[in-house]
GROMACS .gro file of C-alpha atoms in nm:
model
  471
    1MET     CA    1   0.148   9.170  -6.003
    2ASN     CA    2   0.306   8.975  -6.290
    3SER     CA    3   0.131   8.644  -6.359
    4SER     CA    4  -0.046   8.461  -6.635
    5SER     CA    5  -0.360   8.394  -6.429
    6PRO     CA    6  -0.659   8.632  -6.442
    7ALA     CA    7  -0.760   8.802  -6.118
    8ARG     CA    8  -1.091   8.690  -5.970
    9PRO     CA    9  -1.239   8.665  -5.621
   10LEU     CA   10  -1.176   8.337  -5.443
   11PRO     CA   11  -1.305   8.186  -5.119
   12PRO     CA   12  -1.074   8.193  -4.819
   13ALA     CA   13  -0.812   7.921  -4.791
   14ALA     CA   14  -0.786   7.678  -4.506
   15ASP     CA   15  -0.524   7.681  -4.231
   16THR     CA   16  -0.326   7.988  -4.332
   17THR     CA   17  -0.016   8.052  -4.122
   18THR     CA   18   0.181   8.375  -4.136
   19ARG     CA   19   0.499   8.329  -3.941
   20ALA     CA   20   0.853   8.447  -4.000
   21VAL     CA   21   1.081   8.163  -4.108
   22PHE     CA   22   1.443   8.234  -4.194
   23GLY     CA   23   1.618   8.030  -4.460
   24PRO     CA   24   1.942   7.828  -4.441
   25SER     CA   25   2.120   8.104  -4.634
   26TRP     CA   26   2.157   8.293  -4.305
   27PHE     CA   27   2.414   8.036  -4.191
   28ALA     CA   28   2.645   8.210  -4.439
   29ALA     CA   29   2.678   8.476  -4.167
   30VAL     CA   30   2.852   8.215  -3.950
   31MET     CA   31   3.068   8.110  -4.244
   32GLY     CA   32   3.175   8.466  -4.317
   33THR     CA   33   3.239   8.560  -3.955
   34GLY     CA   34   3.431   8.240  -3.892
   35ILE     CA   35   3.655   8.277  -4.197
   36VAL     CA   36   3.743   8.635  -4.097
   37ALA     CA   37   3.874   8.492  -3.768
   38ASN     CA   38   4.045   8.184  -3.912
   39ALA     CA   39   4.211   8.365  -4.203
   40ALA     CA   40   4.384   8.603  -3.961
   41VAL     CA   41   4.593   8.313  -3.827
   42THR     CA   42   4.719   8.221  -4.174
   43LEU     CA   43   4.847   8.566  -4.271
   44PRO     CA   44   5.221   8.558  -4.352
   45ARG     CA   45   5.273   8.890  -4.173
   46GLY     CA   46   5.180   8.927  -3.807
   47PHE     CA   47   4.997   9.234  -3.675
   48PRO     CA   48   4.979   9.333  -3.306
   49GLY     CA   49   4.654   9.230  -3.140
   50LEU     CA   50   4.522   9.057  -3.451
   51ARG     CA   51   4.506   8.711  -3.295
   52THR     CA   52   4.319   8.840  -2.989
   53THR     CA   53   4.070   9.021  -3.208
   54ALA     CA   54   4.030   8.711  -3.424
   55THR     CA   55   3.954   8.505  -3.114
   56VAL     CA   56   3.674   8.744  -3.017
   57VAL     CA   57   3.532   8.726  -3.369
   58TRP     CA   58   3.546   8.344  -3.355
   59LEU     CA   59   3.352   8.348  -3.028
   60GLY     CA   60   3.089   8.563  -3.198
   61ALA     CA   61   3.066   8.312  -3.484
   62ALA     CA   62   3.026   8.024  -3.237
   63LEU     CA   63   2.746   8.205  -3.052
   64LEU     CA   64   2.572   8.292  -3.379
   65LEU     CA   65   2.595   7.928  -3.489
   66ILE     CA   66   2.418   7.814  -3.173
   67LEU     CA   67   2.142   8.074  -3.206
   68LEU     CA   68   2.077   8.001  -3.574
   69ALA     CA   69   2.086   7.624  -3.526
   70VAL     CA   70   1.836   7.633  -3.240
   71GLY     CA   71   1.610   7.876  -3.424
   72TYR     CA   72   1.615   7.683  -3.750
   73LEU     CA   73   1.543   7.348  -3.587
   74ARG     CA   74   1.255   7.495  -3.387
   75GLN     CA   75   1.076   7.635  -3.691
   76ARG     CA   76   1.068   7.293  -3.867
   77ALA     CA   77   1.093   7.437  -4.216
   78LEU     CA   78   1.319   7.171  -4.370
   79ARG     CA   79   1.058   7.041  -4.617
   80VAL     CA   80   0.953   7.392  -4.710
   81HIS     CA   81   1.306   7.490  -4.809
   82ALA     CA   82   1.374   7.154  -4.977
   83ALA     CA   83   1.078   7.219  -5.207
   84ASP     CA   84   1.216   7.559  -5.308
   85PRO     CA   85   1.472   7.528  -5.592
   86VAL     CA   86   1.661   7.835  -5.465
   87ALA     CA   87   1.650   7.790  -5.086
   88ALA     CA   88   1.749   7.422  -5.116
   89GLN     CA   89   2.086   7.520  -5.260
   90PHE     CA   90   2.182   7.689  -4.935
   91PHE     CA   91   2.157   7.368  -4.734
   92GLY     CA   92   2.533   7.365  -4.787
   93ALA     CA   93   2.571   7.667  -4.557
   94PRO     CA   94   2.502   7.494  -4.219
   95PRO     CA   95   2.770   7.222  -4.271
   96VAL     CA   96   3.031   7.481  -4.369
   97ALA     CA   97   2.934   7.690  -4.067
   98LEU     CA   98   2.997   7.388  -3.840
   99LEU     CA   99   3.331   7.315  -4.005
  100THR     CA  100   3.448   7.677  -3.988
  101VAL     CA  101   3.365   7.718  -3.619
  102GLY     CA  102   3.523   7.379  -3.544
  103ALA     CA  103   3.848   7.476  -3.714
  104GLY     CA  104   3.848   7.804  -3.523
  105ALA     CA  105   3.821   7.611  -3.197
  106LEU     CA  106   4.150   7.436  -3.274
  107VAL     CA  107   4.349   7.732  -3.411
  108LEU     CA  108   4.208   8.006  -3.187
  109GLY     CA  109   4.005   7.857  -2.904
  110ARG     CA  110   4.282   7.637  -2.768
  111ARG     CA  111   4.422   7.935  -2.576
  112LEU     CA  112   4.089   7.979  -2.400
  113ILE     CA  113   3.970   7.623  -2.336
  114GLY     CA  114   4.291   7.420  -2.370
  115LEU     CA  115   4.412   7.185  -2.639
  116GLU     CA  116   4.215   6.877  -2.528
  117ALA     CA  117   3.884   7.061  -2.511
  118ALA     CA  118   3.952   7.237  -2.841
  119LEU     CA  119   4.027   6.903  -3.006
  120GLY     CA  120   3.706   6.757  -2.868
  121VAL     CA  121   3.500   7.047  -3.002
  122ASP     CA  122   3.667   7.031  -3.343
  123TRP     CA  123   3.622   6.654  -3.374
  124VAL     CA  124   3.250   6.682  -3.296
  125LEU     CA  125   3.184   6.979  -3.526
  126TRP     CA  126   3.403   6.840  -3.804
  127SER     CA  127   3.231   6.500  -3.792
  128LEU     CA  128   2.883   6.654  -3.788
  129GLY     CA  129   2.967   6.907  -4.059
  130THR     CA  130   3.127   6.640  -4.279
  131VAL     CA  131   2.828   6.407  -4.255
  132LEU     CA  132   2.581   6.687  -4.325
  133GLY     CA  133   2.799   6.815  -4.609
  134LEU     CA  134   2.814   6.477  -4.781
  135VAL     CA  135   2.438   6.434  -4.740
  136THR     CA  136   2.383   6.778  -4.891
  137ALA     CA  137   2.623   6.714  -5.179
  138CYS     CA  138   2.422   6.404  -5.272
  139THR     CA  139   2.067   6.507  -5.182
  140VAL     CA  140   2.039   6.854  -5.336
  141PRO     CA  141   2.152   6.748  -5.687
  142TYR     CA  142   1.910   6.454  -5.659
  143LEU     CA  143   1.626   6.694  -5.577
  144MET     CA  144   1.727   6.914  -5.869
  145ILE     CA  145   1.706   6.616  -6.104
  146THR     CA  146   1.389   6.452  -5.974
  147ARG     CA  147   1.176   6.720  -5.805
  148HIS     CA  148   1.270   7.074  -5.903
  149ARG     CA  149   1.163   7.224  -6.233
  150LEU     CA  150   1.447   7.450  -6.351
  151ALA     CA  151   1.445   7.700  -6.637
  152PRO     CA  152   1.737   7.721  -6.883
  153ASP     CA  153   1.860   8.037  -6.709
  154ALA     CA  154   1.819   7.901  -6.354
  155ALA     CA  155   2.189   7.838  -6.285
  156PHE     CA  156   2.338   8.079  -6.030
  157GLY     CA  157   2.625   8.088  -5.784
  158GLY     CA  158   2.416   7.922  -5.513
  159TRP     CA  159   2.439   7.595  -5.707
  160LEU     CA  160   2.796   7.570  -5.575
  161MET     CA  161   2.686   7.568  -5.212
  162PRO     CA  162   2.587   7.197  -5.194
  163VAL     CA  163   2.923   7.080  -5.335
  164VAL     CA  164   3.155   7.313  -5.142
  165PRO     CA  165   3.120   7.144  -4.797
  166PRO     CA  166   3.330   6.835  -4.888
  167MET     CA  167   3.618   7.063  -4.990
  168VAL     CA  168   3.588   7.254  -4.662
  169SER     CA  169   3.589   6.919  -4.480
  170ALA     CA  170   3.912   6.831  -4.660
  171ALA     CA  171   4.080   7.158  -4.563
  172THR     CA  172   3.965   7.155  -4.199
  173GLY     CA  173   4.015   6.779  -4.164
  174ALA     CA  174   4.384   6.827  -4.240
  175LEU     CA  175   4.414   7.012  -3.908
  176LEU     CA  176   4.304   6.693  -3.729
  177VAL     CA  177   4.534   6.453  -3.914
  178PRO     CA  178   4.836   6.506  -3.681
  179HIS     CA  179   4.608   6.449  -3.381
  180ALA     CA  180   4.462   6.123  -3.513
  181ARG     CA  181   4.607   5.791  -3.394
  182ALA     CA  182   4.913   5.696  -3.603
  183GLY     CA  183   4.860   5.411  -3.844
  184GLN     CA  184   4.549   5.315  -4.035
  185LEU     CA  185   4.324   5.571  -3.865
  186ARG     CA  186   4.547   5.862  -3.961
  187LEU     CA  187   4.596   5.725  -4.312
  188ALA     CA  188   4.219   5.679  -4.358
  189LEU     CA  189   4.154   6.036  -4.244
  190LEU     CA  190   4.414   6.177  -4.484
  191LEU     CA  191   4.292   5.973  -4.782
  192GLY     CA  192   3.932   6.053  -4.698
  193CYS     CA  193   4.015   6.423  -4.707
  194TYR     CA  194   4.175   6.386  -5.049
  195ALA     CA  195   3.868   6.194  -5.173
  196MET     CA  196   3.632   6.467  -5.049
  197LEU     CA  197   3.855   6.729  -5.209
  198GLY     CA  198   3.821   6.554  -5.544
  199LEU     CA  199   3.447   6.511  -5.499
  200GLY     CA  200   3.389   6.878  -5.434
  201PHE     CA  201   3.635   7.016  -5.686
  202VAL     CA  202   3.515   6.816  -5.988
  203ALA     CA  203   3.153   6.893  -5.904
  204ALA     CA  204   3.241   7.262  -5.859
  205LEU     CA  205   3.404   7.274  -6.203
  206LEU     CA  206   3.088   7.132  -6.360
  207VAL     CA  207   2.873   7.391  -6.185
  208LEU     CA  208   3.113   7.675  -6.271
  209ALA     CA  209   3.078   7.579  -6.638
  210MET     CA  210   2.698   7.594  -6.609
  211ILE     CA  211   2.711   7.931  -6.434
  212TYR     CA  212   2.944   8.072  -6.697
  213GLY     CA  213   2.716   7.944  -6.974
  214ARG     CA  214   2.416   8.103  -6.804
  215LEU     CA  215   2.595   8.438  -6.774
  216VAL     CA  216   2.700   8.432  -7.140
  217HIS     CA  217   2.375   8.314  -7.298
  218HIS     CA  218   2.117   8.492  -7.079
  219ASP     CA  219   2.056   8.829  -6.920
  220VAL     CA  220   2.250   8.937  -6.610
  221PRO     CA  221   2.090   8.782  -6.299
  222ALA     CA  222   1.870   8.981  -6.064
  223ALA     CA  223   2.054   9.220  -5.833
  224THR     CA  224   2.010   9.003  -5.521
  225VAL     CA  225   2.154   8.702  -5.708
  226VAL     CA  226   2.469   8.872  -5.841
  227PRO     CA  227   2.664   8.839  -5.510
  228THR     CA  228   2.639   8.460  -5.538
  229VAL     CA  229   2.878   8.474  -5.835
  230TRP     CA  230   3.151   8.524  -5.573
  231ILE     CA  231   3.089   8.173  -5.438
  232GLY     CA  232   3.291   8.044  -5.733
  233LEU     CA  233   3.593   8.222  -5.587
  234GLY     CA  234   3.532   8.042  -5.257
  235ALA     CA  235   3.526   7.700  -5.424
  236LEU     CA  236   3.855   7.766  -5.602
  237GLY     CA  237   4.015   7.913  -5.290
  238GLN     CA  238   3.912   7.613  -5.081
  239TRP     CA  239   4.074   7.375  -5.328
  240VAL     CA  240   4.406   7.562  -5.315
  241THR     CA  241   4.386   7.587  -4.935
  242ALA     CA  242   4.309   7.217  -4.895
  243LEU     CA  243   4.593   7.112  -5.125
  244GLY     CA  244   4.837   7.315  -4.915
  245VAL     CA  245   4.732   7.198  -4.568
  246LEU     CA  246   4.700   6.834  -4.679
  247ALA     CA  247   5.050   6.845  -4.829
  248ALA     CA  248   5.180   6.981  -4.498
  249VAL     CA  249   5.048   6.682  -4.301
  250ALA     CA  250   5.098   6.415  -4.568
  251PRO     CA  251   5.446   6.310  -4.443
  252SER     CA  252   5.290   6.191  -4.117
  253ALA     CA  253   5.080   5.929  -4.299
  254LEU     CA  254   5.221   5.868  -4.648
  255PRO     CA  255   5.557   5.726  -4.765
  256ALA     CA  256   5.819   5.980  -4.871
  257PRO     CA  257   5.767   5.969  -5.251
  258TYR     CA  258   5.392   6.031  -5.220
  259ALA     CA  259   5.436   6.299  -4.957
  260GLN     CA  260   5.677   6.480  -5.189
  261GLY     CA  261   5.426   6.443  -5.473
  262ALA     CA  262   5.159   6.602  -5.254
  263ALA     CA  263   5.392   6.899  -5.197
  264VAL     CA  264   5.452   6.935  -5.573
  265ALA     CA  265   5.076   6.919  -5.642
  266ALA     CA  266   5.010   7.180  -5.373
  267LEU     CA  267   5.258   7.420  -5.533
  268LEU     CA  268   5.201   7.372  -5.907
  269GLY     CA  269   4.832   7.287  -5.889
  270GLY     CA  270   4.770   7.555  -5.629
  271VAL     CA  271   4.934   7.834  -5.828
  272SER     CA  272   4.749   7.729  -6.146
  273VAL     CA  273   4.407   7.727  -5.983
  274TRP     CA  274   4.491   8.049  -5.796
  275GLY     CA  275   4.538   8.216  -6.134
  276PHE     CA  276   4.193   8.098  -6.243
  277ALA     CA  277   4.055   8.224  -5.911
  278MET     CA  278   4.191   8.571  -5.987
  279LEU     CA  279   4.011   8.565  -6.322
  280TRP     CA  280   3.686   8.474  -6.146
  281LEU     CA  281   3.748   8.748  -5.889
  282VAL     CA  282   3.777   9.011  -6.163
  283LEU     CA  283   3.462   8.878  -6.334
  284ALA     CA  284   3.263   8.880  -6.009
  285ALA     CA  285   3.391   9.228  -5.915
  286GLY     CA  286   3.293   9.364  -6.257
  287LEU     CA  287   2.940   9.221  -6.237
  288THR     CA  288   2.900   9.353  -5.883
  289ALA     CA  289   3.018   9.705  -5.976
  290ARG     CA  290   2.777   9.706  -6.270
  291THR     CA  291   2.491   9.601  -6.044
  292VAL     CA  292   2.575   9.854  -5.773
  293ARG     CA  293   2.531  10.137  -6.023
  294GLY     CA  294   2.174  10.020  -6.086
  295GLY     CA  295   2.098   9.943  -5.721
  296LEU     CA  296   2.196   9.647  -5.506
  297PRO     CA  297   1.931   9.585  -5.235
  298PHE     CA  298   2.042   9.401  -4.925
  299ALA     CA  299   1.974   9.027  -4.897
  300PRO     CA  300   2.144   8.736  -4.717
  301THR     CA  301   2.329   8.677  -5.045
  302TRP     CA  302   2.553   8.969  -4.946
  303TRP     CA  303   2.735   8.721  -4.722
  304SER     CA  304   2.855   8.564  -5.047
  305PHE     CA  305   3.113   8.842  -5.057
  306ILE     CA  306   3.280   8.733  -4.732
  307PHE     CA  307   3.357   8.361  -4.714
  308PRO     CA  308   3.482   8.331  -5.077
  309VAL     CA  309   3.729   8.617  -5.035
  310GLY     CA  310   3.831   8.476  -4.696
  311ALA     CA  311   3.899   8.140  -4.860
  312CYS     CA  312   4.109   8.321  -5.118
  313VAL     CA  313   4.307   8.477  -4.831
  314THR     CA  314   4.386   8.135  -4.680
  315ALA     CA  315   4.482   8.003  -5.025
  316THR     CA  316   4.712   8.298  -5.096
  317SER     CA  317   4.868   8.277  -4.749
  318GLY     CA  318   4.940   7.909  -4.803
  319LEU     CA  319   5.112   7.978  -5.133
  320ALA     CA  320   5.312   8.258  -4.971
  321ALA     CA  321   5.434   8.024  -4.698
  322ARG     CA  322   5.523   7.752  -4.950
  323THR     CA  323   5.702   7.974  -5.204
  324GLY     CA  324   5.829   8.269  -4.999
  325SER     CA  325   5.705   8.499  -5.276
  326GLN     CA  326   5.639   8.858  -5.170
  327LEU     CA  327   5.371   8.874  -5.440
  328PHE     CA  328   5.158   8.626  -5.247
  329VAL     CA  329   5.244   8.789  -4.913
  330TRP     CA  330   5.110   9.129  -5.013
  331ALA     CA  331   4.819   8.981  -5.207
  332ALA     CA  332   4.709   8.795  -4.891
  333VAL     CA  333   4.732   9.109  -4.678
  334VAL     CA  334   4.539   9.323  -4.927
  335LEU     CA  335   4.267   9.059  -4.968
  336TYR     CA  336   4.233   9.027  -4.592
  337VAL     CA  337   4.193   9.403  -4.547
  338LEU     CA  338   3.922   9.401  -4.814
  339VAL     CA  339   3.737   9.110  -4.656
  340VAL     CA  340   3.741   9.276  -4.313
  341ILE     CA  341   3.596   9.597  -4.458
  342ALA     CA  342   3.330   9.401  -4.647
  343TRP     CA  343   3.250   9.199  -4.334
  344MET     CA  344   3.190   9.511  -4.127
  345VAL     CA  345   2.959   9.654  -4.393
  346VAL     CA  346   2.759   9.331  -4.428
  347VAL     CA  347   2.732   9.286  -4.051
  348SER     CA  348   2.595   9.639  -4.019
  349ARG     CA  349   2.341   9.586  -4.298
  350SER     CA  350   2.240   9.246  -4.156
  351LEU     CA  351   2.171   9.394  -3.812
  352HIS     CA  352   1.968   9.674  -3.971
  353TYR     CA  353   1.776   9.420  -4.179
  354ALA     CA  354   1.703   9.202  -3.874
  355ALA     CA  355   1.593   9.503  -3.669
  356GLY     CA  356   1.358   9.611  -3.947
  357HIS     CA  357   1.198   9.267  -3.963
  358ALA     CA  358   1.156   9.265  -3.585
  359ARG     CA  359   0.986   9.606  -3.593
  360ARG     CA  360   0.750   9.497  -3.870
  361ARG     CA  361   0.653   9.180  -3.680
  362SER     CA  362   0.584   9.380  -3.363
  363VAL     CA  363   0.370   9.628  -3.557
  364VAL     CA  364   0.169   9.347  -3.717
  365GLN     CA  365   0.114   9.176  -3.382
  366HIS     CA  366   0.008   9.503  -3.219
  367ALA     CA  367  -0.233   9.576  -3.502
  368CYS     CA  368  -0.388   9.231  -3.465
  369ARG     CA  369  -0.450   9.286  -3.093
  370ARG     CA  370  -0.582   9.646  -3.120
  371PRO     CA  371  -0.962   9.684  -3.167
  372ALA     CA  372  -1.084   9.823  -3.496
  373GLU     CA  373  -1.148  10.197  -3.522
  374PRO     CA  374  -1.417  10.260  -3.786
  375ASP     CA  375  -1.345  10.632  -3.821
  376ALA     CA  376  -0.969  10.595  -3.862
  377PRO     CA  377  -0.835  10.576  -4.219
  378ARG     CA  378  -0.691  10.237  -4.300
  379ARG     CA  379  -0.423  10.146  -4.551
  380VAL     CA  380  -0.517   9.854  -4.776
  381ALA     CA  381  -0.245   9.588  -4.761
  382PRO     CA  382  -0.200   9.360  -5.062
  383VAL     CA  383  -0.377   9.025  -5.044
  384LEU     CA  384  -0.267   8.726  -5.250
  385ARG     CA  385  -0.528   8.460  -5.333
  386GLY     CA  386  -0.517   8.167  -5.570
  387THR     CA  387  -0.612   7.810  -5.645
  388VAL     CA  388  -0.390   7.504  -5.669
  389ARG     CA  389  -0.499   7.251  -5.930
  390SER     CA  390  -0.363   6.921  -6.055
  391SER     CA  391  -0.316   6.808  -6.412
  392SER     CA  392  -0.150   6.530  -6.606
  393SER     CA  393   0.029   6.783  -6.824
  394SER     CA  394   0.229   7.086  -6.719
  395SER     CA  395   0.052   7.292  -6.986
  396SER     CA  396  -0.297   7.210  -6.864
  397THR     CA  397  -0.476   7.455  -6.634
  398ASP     CA  398  -0.823   7.297  -6.607
  399GLY     CA  399  -0.741   7.019  -6.356
  400ARG     CA  400  -0.922   6.945  -6.034
  401PRO     CA  401  -0.851   7.153  -5.721
  402VAL     CA  402  -0.596   7.008  -5.480
  403SER     CA  403  -0.688   7.024  -5.111
  404GLU     CA  404  -0.433   7.035  -4.829
  405ALA     CA  405  -0.151   7.129  -5.065
  406ARG     CA  406   0.119   7.326  -4.883
  407VAL     CA  407   0.172   7.671  -5.037
  408THR     CA  408   0.475   7.870  -4.919
  409LEU     CA  409   0.542   8.239  -4.980
  410LEU     CA  410   0.906   8.354  -4.970
  411ASP     CA  411   1.045   8.707  -4.981
  412PRO     CA  412   1.341   8.817  -5.198
  413ALA     CA  413   1.580   8.721  -4.916
  414GLY     CA  414   1.454   8.362  -4.923
  415ASP     CA  415   1.283   8.389  -4.584
  416VAL     CA  416   0.939   8.234  -4.548
  417VAL     CA  417   0.668   8.499  -4.517
  418GLY     CA  418   0.373   8.264  -4.483
  419ILE     CA  419   0.259   7.904  -4.514
  420ALA     CA  420  -0.092   7.798  -4.612
  421LEU     CA  421  -0.276   7.469  -4.664
  422THR     CA  422  -0.533   7.486  -4.943
  423GLY     CA  423  -0.901   7.432  -4.867
  424GLU     CA  424  -1.128   7.169  -5.020
  425ASP     CA  425  -1.169   7.389  -5.328
  426GLY     CA  426  -0.791   7.420  -5.365
  427SER     CA  427  -0.789   7.787  -5.264
  428TYR     CA  428  -0.527   7.966  -5.056
  429ALA     CA  429  -0.482   8.322  -4.933
  430PHE     CA  430  -0.208   8.539  -4.780
  431THR     CA  431  -0.301   8.866  -4.610
  432GLY     CA  432  -0.109   9.148  -4.445
  433LEU     CA  433   0.156   9.154  -4.717
  434GLU     CA  434   0.370   9.437  -4.847
  435ALA     CA  435   0.406   9.540  -5.209
  436ASP     CA  436   0.718   9.343  -5.304
  437GLN     CA  437   0.853   9.054  -5.509
  438TYR     CA  438   0.773   8.707  -5.383
  439THR     CA  439   0.823   8.342  -5.472
  440VAL     CA  440   0.529   8.104  -5.439
  441VAL     CA  441   0.613   7.737  -5.382
  442ALA     CA  442   0.342   7.471  -5.393
  443ALA     CA  443   0.417   7.119  -5.269
  444GLY     CA  444   0.200   6.808  -5.270
  445TYR     CA  445   0.294   6.670  -5.606
  446PRO     CA  446   0.631   6.748  -5.766
  447ALA     CA  447   0.702   7.093  -5.626
  448ARG     CA  448   0.615   7.397  -5.836
  449ALA     CA  449   0.773   7.738  -5.781
  450ALA     CA  450   0.693   8.067  -5.953
  451SER     CA  451   0.791   8.431  -5.904
  452LEU     CA  452   0.549   8.723  -5.883
  453THR     CA  453   0.532   9.089  -5.785
  454LEU     CA  454   0.252   9.229  -5.570
  455CYS     CA  455   0.120   9.580  -5.625
  456ASP     CA  456  -0.041   9.794  -5.355
  457THR     CA  457  -0.389   9.821  -5.510
  458GLY     CA  458  -0.557   9.556  -5.297
  459GLN     CA  459  -0.609   9.193  -5.400
  460ASP     CA  460  -0.422   8.984  -5.657
  461ALA     CA  461  -0.483   8.630  -5.777
  462PHE     CA  462  -0.223   8.372  -5.870
  463ASP     CA  463  -0.316   8.015  -5.960
  464LEU     CA  464  -0.075   7.721  -5.966
  465THR     CA  465  -0.098   7.388  -6.146
  466LEU     CA  466   0.075   7.087  -5.993
  467ALA     CA  467   0.164   6.864  -6.286
  468HIS     CA  468   0.234   6.495  -6.245
  469ASP     CA  469   0.404   6.343  -6.550
  470GLY     CA  470   0.278   5.998  -6.461
  471GLY     CA  471  -0.087   6.100  -6.519
   0.00000   0.00000   0.00000
């Protein structure tokens, strides 16, 4: 194990819970599946049976959204993930999942449930996704400033997730503009979409600059983090997509000169940003190819390949429809073929990953129920123990023990492996672990997170100090 704390025996911690808790990053599976369905409708060239297949895929995304939403709400892990500087970034995934499935209801589901029902579903999901997206766009940066302690090389593609939802709201909200009541309501919806587009795009440019600086000045990120670089492509693609669909509905709410200006901005601004998106695509593809050669283990971050490329498909299709250029037509088709292939690979790996976790949980539960056999050889599983202490300085390690501090252990995928409350002596313990890399998050004061690697030699110790700058 890699840590700065010496190993020593510690008393058992109080109230240790080992339960599987999945992180909000898994909602990216709904985003990716939904965009594969929705992007099929935008393709400039029709293919036989494609719309029917896309409808089936959209139904799968809707079912997955329901299952994940129910499961996530039942596990009550919101505070745990908010305290984790990495997991908190993916709070932007649930709003985008709602918005993507809602848009699919209007463009694909209307043939199944009728226009009125599809509109009702889209209005509900769009409203809920927009509210959650705006809350995320404001709350996560606030947590980063006031609660999280971030290293100089902490920036990664996931930092874009909190600011992307407003742009997705702008693009999907444009589909509802023609169905809104004519007059002030329709005008307010259109202008609100433009405002959210500006909010998300300016924030995304700031984050892209930080990510680029991190990539230039520091080592290449860990293998499981590299796929998140593709999220930058999704942010750029969403901006181009939103400009195009908003310009298409602008004449229904804006006077002629401004509606024409929206069309000009959609063309000239869209093509310009599309060019930058292609640069980011090449950069992300190069980093991914480099990482694959050294080994790219599966993690939920693999879904970062899907939605960004799907957003690039919708952006390219919009430019093809606006310009009539065959360059954009074939680019959209090629990108869509690539995203479908990537989606099938990631779906397969996700199912295998989920099945493996289910098997491990069943084995652990069976082992807990089975009586001990003294003569049978037993494999020693790693045990993590430590003490949480407080101090008035982040460099001090001789503070008093903190009781009832919540300590969370997360695996490389960001899923919660265990939750423990420290005892009166500040001690905690996690048992039944596997030799792997983990992140330990302690909350009670300003949250503290640290990474470590467990070996398979038995017990390891890892102490944490919760510093409070106010003394």
